[in-house]
Amino acid sequence: MENFGANVLASSVALLLIMAVMGVVYFFWSKANMKKKMKYFEHIHTDLAPGQRIMFGGGIFGEVKSVKGDVVEVKVLSGAILEVSRYAIQEISK
């Protein structure tokens, strides 16, 4: 029975080490992913220009009519012109 306690302790320590290594790997992986996303959105938000077809986070498509600071005027299919924040734009369509 004494050997059983040592085995449980050893397996618990091994499990904690594995979990710690997985946590460190996940931290660096998500940090790299976040850096990629930040660079992507920085590119999108600085390269907005009239005439580009864009998509909002909710899946609405439109065409950029004008960019005035943080406000973008976007024409949607119905012909309506929406005034939105440049940070609501998720993608510039090709």
Short mmCIF file of N, CA, C and O in Angstrom, two decimals:
data_model
loop_
_atom_site.label_atom_id
_atom_site.label_comp_id
_atom_site.label_asym_id
_atom_site.label_seq_id
_atom_site.Cartn_x
_atom_site.Cartn_y
_atom_site.Cartn_z
N MET A 1 0.81 -1.20 0.00
CA MET A 1 0.00 0.00 0.00
C MET A 1 0.85 1.26 0.00
O MET A 1 0.42 2.27 -0.53
N GLU A 2 2.03 1.20 0.59
CA GLU A 2 2.88 2.39 0.63
C GLU A 2 3.33 2.77 -0.77
O GLU A 2 3.48 3.94 -1.09
N ASN A 3 3.56 1.80 -1.61
CA ASN A 3 4.00 2.04 -2.98
C ASN A 3 2.90 2.74 -3.78
O ASN A 3 3.17 3.53 -4.68
N PHE A 4 1.64 2.45 -3.45
CA PHE A 4 0.50 3.06 -4.14
C PHE A 4 0.51 4.57 -3.98
O PHE A 4 0.29 5.30 -4.95
N GLY A 5 0.77 5.07 -2.80
CA GLY A 5 0.82 6.52 -2.54
C GLY A 5 1.92 7.19 -3.33
O GLY A 5 1.75 8.29 -3.85
N ALA A 6 3.07 6.56 -3.46
CA ALA A 6 4.18 7.13 -4.22
C ALA A 6 3.84 7.17 -5.71
O ALA A 6 4.17 8.14 -6.39
N ASN A 7 3.15 6.13 -6.18
CA ASN A 7 2.74 6.11 -7.60
C ASN A 7 1.73 7.20 -7.90
O ASN A 7 1.80 7.84 -8.95
N VAL A 8 0.79 7.41 -7.01
CA VAL A 8 -0.21 8.47 -7.20
C VAL A 8 0.48 9.83 -7.20
O VAL A 8 0.18 10.68 -8.05
N LEU A 9 1.40 10.05 -6.30
CA LEU A 9 2.12 11.31 -6.23
C LEU A 9 2.94 11.54 -7.50
O LEU A 9 2.92 12.61 -8.09
N ALA A 10 3.64 10.50 -7.96
CA ALA A 10 4.46 10.62 -9.16
C ALA A 10 3.60 10.89 -10.40
O ALA A 10 3.93 11.74 -11.23
N SER A 11 2.47 10.21 -10.51
CA SER A 11 1.61 10.44 -11.67
C SER A 11 0.95 11.81 -11.61
O SER A 11 0.75 12.46 -12.64
N SER A 12 0.65 12.30 -10.42
CA SER A 12 0.08 13.65 -10.27
C SER A 12 1.09 14.71 -10.68
O SER A 12 0.74 15.68 -11.36
N VAL A 13 2.33 14.54 -10.27
CA VAL A 13 3.38 15.48 -10.64
C VAL A 13 3.59 15.45 -12.15
O VAL A 13 3.71 16.51 -12.78
N ALA A 14 3.60 14.26 -12.73
CA ALA A 14 3.78 14.14 -14.18
C ALA A 14 2.63 14.82 -14.92
O ALA A 14 2.84 15.54 -15.90
N LEU A 15 1.41 14.63 -14.44
CA LEU A 15 0.25 15.26 -15.05
C LEU A 15 0.33 16.78 -14.94
O LEU A 15 0.04 17.49 -15.90
N LEU A 16 0.74 17.29 -13.79
CA LEU A 16 0.89 18.74 -13.62
C LEU A 16 1.96 19.30 -14.55
O LEU A 16 1.78 20.38 -15.12
N LEU A 17 3.05 18.59 -14.73
CA LEU A 17 4.10 19.03 -15.64
C LEU A 17 3.60 19.07 -17.09
O LEU A 17 3.86 20.04 -17.82
N ILE A 18 2.88 18.05 -17.48
CA ILE A 18 2.33 18.01 -18.85
C ILE A 18 1.35 19.17 -19.05
O ILE A 18 1.38 19.85 -20.08
N MET A 19 0.50 19.41 -18.07
CA MET A 19 -0.47 20.51 -18.18
C MET A 19 0.24 21.86 -18.22
O MET A 19 -0.17 22.76 -18.96
N ALA A 20 1.31 22.02 -17.45
CA ALA A 20 2.07 23.27 -17.47
C ALA A 20 2.71 23.49 -18.83
O ALA A 20 2.66 24.60 -19.37
N VAL A 21 3.29 22.45 -19.40
CA VAL A 21 3.91 22.56 -20.73
C VAL A 21 2.84 22.91 -21.77
O VAL A 21 3.04 23.78 -22.62
N MET A 22 1.69 22.26 -21.71
CA MET A 22 0.61 22.55 -22.64
C MET A 22 0.13 23.99 -22.48
O MET A 22 -0.18 24.66 -23.47
N GLY A 23 0.06 24.47 -21.26
CA GLY A 23 -0.34 25.86 -21.01
C GLY A 23 0.63 26.85 -21.61
O GLY A 23 0.23 27.85 -22.21
N VAL A 24 1.92 26.60 -21.48
CA VAL A 24 2.94 27.50 -22.04
C VAL A 24 2.86 27.48 -23.57
O VAL A 24 2.91 28.54 -24.21
N VAL A 25 2.72 26.29 -24.16
CA VAL A 25 2.60 26.18 -25.62
C VAL A 25 1.36 26.93 -26.11
O VAL A 25 1.42 27.69 -27.08
N TYR A 26 0.24 26.75 -25.43
CA TYR A 26 -1.00 27.44 -25.81
C TYR A 26 -0.84 28.95 -25.70
O TYR A 26 -1.31 29.70 -26.56
N PHE A 27 -0.19 29.42 -24.66
CA PHE A 27 0.02 30.86 -24.46
C PHE A 27 0.78 31.45 -25.65
O PHE A 27 0.38 32.46 -26.22
N PHE A 28 1.90 30.84 -26.03
CA PHE A 28 2.69 31.37 -27.14
C PHE A 28 1.98 31.23 -28.48
O PHE A 28 2.06 32.10 -29.34
N TRP A 29 1.25 30.14 -28.66
CA TRP A 29 0.50 29.93 -29.89
C TRP A 29 -0.59 30.99 -30.04
O TRP A 29 -0.75 31.58 -31.11
N SER A 30 -1.35 31.26 -28.97
CA SER A 30 -2.43 32.25 -29.06
C SER A 30 -1.86 33.67 -29.18
O SER A 30 -2.46 34.51 -29.83
N LYS A 31 -0.71 33.92 -28.58
CA LYS A 31 -0.08 35.23 -28.70
C LYS A 31 0.33 35.48 -30.15
O LYS A 31 0.12 36.57 -30.68
N ALA A 32 0.89 34.48 -30.81
CA ALA A 32 1.27 34.62 -32.22
C ALA A 32 0.04 34.81 -33.09
O ALA A 32 0.05 35.62 -34.02
N ASN A 33 -1.02 34.07 -32.80
CA ASN A 33 -2.27 34.21 -33.55
C ASN A 33 -2.84 35.61 -33.38
O ASN A 33 -3.32 36.21 -34.34
N MET A 34 -2.82 36.12 -32.18
CA MET A 34 -3.36 37.45 -31.89
C MET A 34 -2.55 38.52 -32.62
O MET A 34 -3.11 39.47 -33.15
N LYS A 35 -1.26 38.34 -32.69
CA LYS A 35 -0.40 39.29 -33.39
C LYS A 35 -0.76 39.32 -34.88
O LYS A 35 -0.82 40.39 -35.49
N LYS A 36 -1.02 38.14 -35.48
CA LYS A 36 -1.41 38.07 -36.88
C LYS A 36 -2.73 38.80 -37.12
O LYS A 36 -2.88 39.54 -38.08
N LYS A 37 -3.70 38.58 -36.22
CA LYS A 37 -5.01 39.22 -36.37
C LYS A 37 -4.89 40.74 -36.23
O LYS A 37 -5.54 41.48 -36.97
N MET A 38 -4.10 41.19 -35.28
CA MET A 38 -3.93 42.63 -35.09
C MET A 38 -3.31 43.26 -36.34
O MET A 38 -3.74 44.33 -36.78
N LYS A 39 -2.33 42.60 -36.92
CA LYS A 39 -1.68 43.11 -38.13
C LYS A 39 -2.68 43.14 -39.29
O LYS A 39 -2.73 44.10 -40.05
N TYR A 40 -3.50 42.10 -39.40
CA TYR A 40 -4.51 42.02 -40.45
C TYR A 40 -5.51 43.17 -40.34
O TYR A 40 -5.79 43.86 -41.32
N PHE A 41 -6.05 43.39 -39.13
CA PHE A 41 -7.04 44.45 -38.96
C PHE A 41 -6.41 45.84 -39.07
O PHE A 41 -7.05 46.77 -39.55
N GLU A 42 -5.18 45.99 -38.66
CA GLU A 42 -4.50 47.27 -38.84
C GLU A 42 -4.38 47.58 -40.33
O GLU A 42 -4.63 48.71 -40.75
N HIS A 43 -4.05 46.58 -41.11
CA HIS A 43 -3.95 46.74 -42.57
C HIS A 43 -5.30 47.14 -43.16
O HIS A 43 -5.40 48.06 -43.96
N ILE A 44 -6.36 46.45 -42.75
CA ILE A 44 -7.70 46.74 -43.27
C ILE A 44 -8.13 48.15 -42.91
O ILE A 44 -8.62 48.90 -43.76
N HIS A 45 -7.95 48.54 -41.67
CA HIS A 45 -8.46 49.83 -41.22
C HIS A 45 -7.66 51.01 -41.75
O HIS A 45 -8.16 52.12 -41.80
N THR A 46 -6.42 50.80 -42.15
CA THR A 46 -5.63 51.91 -42.68
C THR A 46 -5.71 51.99 -44.21
O THR A 46 -5.45 53.04 -44.77
N ASP A 47 -6.09 50.89 -44.87
CA ASP A 47 -6.11 50.87 -46.33
C ASP A 47 -7.50 51.09 -46.93
O ASP A 47 -7.71 50.84 -48.11
N LEU A 48 -8.46 51.55 -46.13
CA LEU A 48 -9.80 51.78 -46.66
C LEU A 48 -9.77 52.94 -47.64
O LEU A 48 -9.17 53.98 -47.38
N ALA A 49 -10.44 52.75 -48.79
CA ALA A 49 -10.50 53.79 -49.80
C ALA A 49 -11.84 53.70 -50.53
O ALA A 49 -12.41 52.61 -50.63
N PRO A 50 -12.34 54.81 -51.03
CA PRO A 50 -13.59 54.79 -51.79
C PRO A 50 -13.52 53.81 -52.97
O PRO A 50 -12.47 53.65 -53.60
N GLY A 51 -14.64 53.12 -53.21
CA GLY A 51 -14.72 52.17 -54.30
C GLY A 51 -14.47 50.73 -53.89
O GLY A 51 -14.77 49.81 -54.65
N GLN A 52 -13.94 50.51 -52.70
CA GLN A 52 -13.67 49.14 -52.26
C GLN A 52 -14.95 48.46 -51.78
O GLN A 52 -15.81 49.08 -51.18
N ARG A 53 -15.05 47.18 -52.06
CA ARG A 53 -16.18 46.38 -51.56
C ARG A 53 -15.73 45.80 -50.22
O ARG A 53 -14.67 45.20 -50.13
N ILE A 54 -16.58 45.99 -49.21
CA ILE A 54 -16.21 45.56 -47.86
C ILE A 54 -17.32 44.69 -47.26
O ILE A 54 -18.44 44.65 -47.78
N MET A 55 -16.97 44.03 -46.15
CA MET A 55 -17.94 43.24 -45.40
C MET A 55 -17.84 43.62 -43.93
O MET A 55 -16.75 43.72 -43.38
N PHE A 56 -19.01 43.83 -43.31
CA PHE A 56 -19.06 44.10 -41.87
C PHE A 56 -18.99 42.80 -41.09
O PHE A 56 -19.16 41.73 -41.65
N GLY A 57 -18.80 42.92 -39.78
CA GLY A 57 -18.75 41.75 -38.91
C GLY A 57 -20.01 40.93 -38.96
O GLY A 57 -19.98 39.72 -38.80
N GLY A 58 -21.16 41.54 -39.21
CA GLY A 58 -22.43 40.81 -39.26
C GLY A 58 -22.72 40.18 -40.60
O GLY A 58 -23.76 39.59 -40.80
N GLY A 59 -21.80 40.33 -41.57
CA GLY A 59 -21.98 39.72 -42.87
C GLY A 59 -22.63 40.62 -43.90
O GLY A 59 -23.00 40.17 -44.97
N ILE A 60 -22.81 41.90 -43.60
CA ILE A 60 -23.40 42.84 -44.54
C ILE A 60 -22.31 43.35 -45.47
O ILE A 60 -21.24 43.75 -45.02
N PHE A 61 -22.59 43.34 -46.77
CA PHE A 61 -21.64 43.82 -47.78
C PHE A 61 -22.02 45.21 -48.25
O PHE A 61 -23.19 45.58 -48.24
N GLY A 62 -21.04 45.96 -48.68
CA GLY A 62 -21.29 47.28 -49.23
C GLY A 62 -20.06 47.82 -49.92
O GLY A 62 -19.03 47.16 -50.00
N GLU A 63 -20.20 49.04 -50.43
CA GLU A 63 -19.10 49.70 -51.14
C GLU A 63 -18.76 51.00 -50.43
O GLU A 63 -19.64 51.80 -50.12
N VAL A 64 -17.49 51.22 -50.17
CA VAL A 64 -17.04 52.42 -49.48
C VAL A 64 -17.25 53.62 -50.40
O VAL A 64 -16.80 53.63 -51.54
N LYS A 65 -17.96 54.63 -49.88
CA LYS A 65 -18.18 55.87 -50.63
C LYS A 65 -17.20 56.95 -50.18
O LYS A 65 -16.71 57.71 -50.99
N SER A 66 -16.96 57.03 -48.87
CA SER A 66 -15.99 58.02 -48.37
C SER A 66 -15.48 57.59 -47.00
O SER A 66 -16.13 56.84 -46.29
N VAL A 67 -14.30 58.09 -46.69
CA VAL A 67 -13.67 57.81 -45.39
C VAL A 67 -13.33 59.16 -44.77
O VAL A 67 -12.58 59.95 -45.36
N LYS A 68 -13.90 59.43 -43.59
CA LYS A 68 -13.65 60.68 -42.88
C LYS A 68 -13.21 60.35 -41.46
O LYS A 68 -14.05 60.18 -40.58
N GLY A 69 -11.92 60.21 -41.27
CA GLY A 69 -11.41 59.84 -39.94
C GLY A 69 -11.83 58.43 -39.59
O GLY A 69 -11.54 57.47 -40.31
N ASP A 70 -12.54 58.28 -38.46
CA ASP A 70 -13.01 56.97 -38.02
C ASP A 70 -14.38 56.61 -38.57
O ASP A 70 -14.90 55.55 -38.28
N VAL A 71 -14.98 57.50 -39.35
CA VAL A 71 -16.32 57.27 -39.90
C VAL A 71 -16.21 56.96 -41.39
O VAL A 71 -15.53 57.65 -42.14
N VAL A 72 -16.89 55.90 -41.80
CA VAL A 72 -16.89 55.47 -43.21
C VAL A 72 -18.33 55.47 -43.70
O VAL A 72 -19.22 54.95 -43.03
N GLU A 73 -18.55 56.06 -44.88
CA GLU A 73 -19.85 55.99 -45.50
C GLU A 73 -19.84 54.82 -46.47
O GLU A 73 -18.96 54.72 -47.33
N VAL A 74 -20.83 53.92 -46.31
CA VAL A 74 -20.88 52.69 -47.09
C VAL A 74 -22.24 52.60 -47.78
O VAL A 74 -23.28 52.75 -47.14
N LYS A 75 -22.21 52.35 -49.09
CA LYS A 75 -23.45 52.17 -49.84
C LYS A 75 -23.74 50.68 -49.90
O LYS A 75 -22.91 49.89 -50.32
N VAL A 76 -24.96 50.31 -49.49
CA VAL A 76 -25.38 48.90 -49.52
C VAL A 76 -26.25 48.67 -50.75
O VAL A 76 -26.59 49.60 -51.47
N LEU A 77 -26.62 47.41 -51.01
CA LEU A 77 -27.33 47.02 -52.21
C LEU A 77 -28.63 47.80 -52.43
O LEU A 77 -28.97 48.14 -53.56
N SER A 78 -29.34 48.11 -51.36
CA SER A 78 -30.62 48.83 -51.49
C SER A 78 -30.42 50.28 -51.94
O SER A 78 -31.37 50.96 -52.28
N GLY A 79 -29.18 50.74 -51.91
CA GLY A 79 -28.90 52.12 -52.29
C GLY A 79 -28.72 53.04 -51.09
O GLY A 79 -28.31 54.19 -51.24
N ALA A 80 -29.05 52.54 -49.92
CA ALA A 80 -28.91 53.34 -48.70
C ALA A 80 -27.43 53.53 -48.38
O ALA A 80 -26.60 52.67 -48.65
N ILE A 81 -27.12 54.69 -47.82
CA ILE A 81 -25.74 54.96 -47.42
C ILE A 81 -25.69 54.92 -45.90
O ILE A 81 -26.40 55.67 -45.22
N LEU A 82 -24.87 54.02 -45.38
CA LEU A 82 -24.72 53.85 -43.94
C LEU A 82 -23.46 54.56 -43.48
O LEU A 82 -22.43 54.52 -44.15
N GLU A 83 -23.55 55.17 -42.32
CA GLU A 83 -22.38 55.79 -41.69
C GLU A 83 -21.95 54.87 -40.55
O GLU A 83 -22.71 54.66 -39.61
N VAL A 84 -20.76 54.28 -40.68
CA VAL A 84 -20.31 53.30 -39.70
C VAL A 84 -18.89 53.61 -39.25
O VAL A 84 -18.17 54.34 -39.90
N SER A 85 -18.51 53.01 -38.14
CA SER A 85 -17.14 53.11 -37.66
C SER A 85 -16.25 52.26 -38.55
O SER A 85 -16.64 51.17 -38.97
N ARG A 86 -15.06 52.73 -38.83
CA ARG A 86 -14.14 51.96 -39.67
C ARG A 86 -13.77 50.65 -38.98
O ARG A 86 -13.38 49.69 -39.62
N TYR A 87 -13.93 50.57 -37.66
CA TYR A 87 -13.56 49.36 -36.91
C TYR A 87 -14.64 48.29 -36.96
O TYR A 87 -14.43 47.17 -36.49
N ALA A 88 -15.80 48.60 -37.57
CA ALA A 88 -16.86 47.60 -37.75
C ALA A 88 -16.61 46.76 -39.00
O ALA A 88 -17.26 45.77 -39.22
N ILE A 89 -15.63 47.17 -39.81
CA ILE A 89 -15.35 46.47 -41.06
C ILE A 89 -14.42 45.29 -40.79
O ILE A 89 -13.38 45.44 -40.20
N GLN A 90 -14.86 44.11 -41.25
CA GLN A 90 -14.12 42.88 -41.01
C GLN A 90 -13.21 42.50 -42.17
O GLN A 90 -12.20 41.84 -41.97
N GLU A 91 -13.61 42.86 -43.40
CA GLU A 91 -12.89 42.34 -44.54
C GLU A 91 -13.04 43.27 -45.74
O GLU A 91 -14.10 43.86 -45.94
N ILE A 92 -11.99 43.39 -46.52
CA ILE A 92 -12.07 44.07 -47.81
C ILE A 92 -12.15 42.97 -48.86
O ILE A 92 -11.24 42.15 -48.99
N SER A 93 -13.28 42.92 -49.58
CA SER A 93 -13.49 41.87 -50.58
C SER A 93 -12.67 42.15 -51.82
O SER A 93 -12.44 43.29 -52.19
N LYS A 94 -12.26 41.08 -52.45
CA LYS A 94 -11.48 41.20 -53.70
C LYS A 94 -12.41 41.18 -54.88
O LYS A 94 -13.38 40.54 -54.93
#
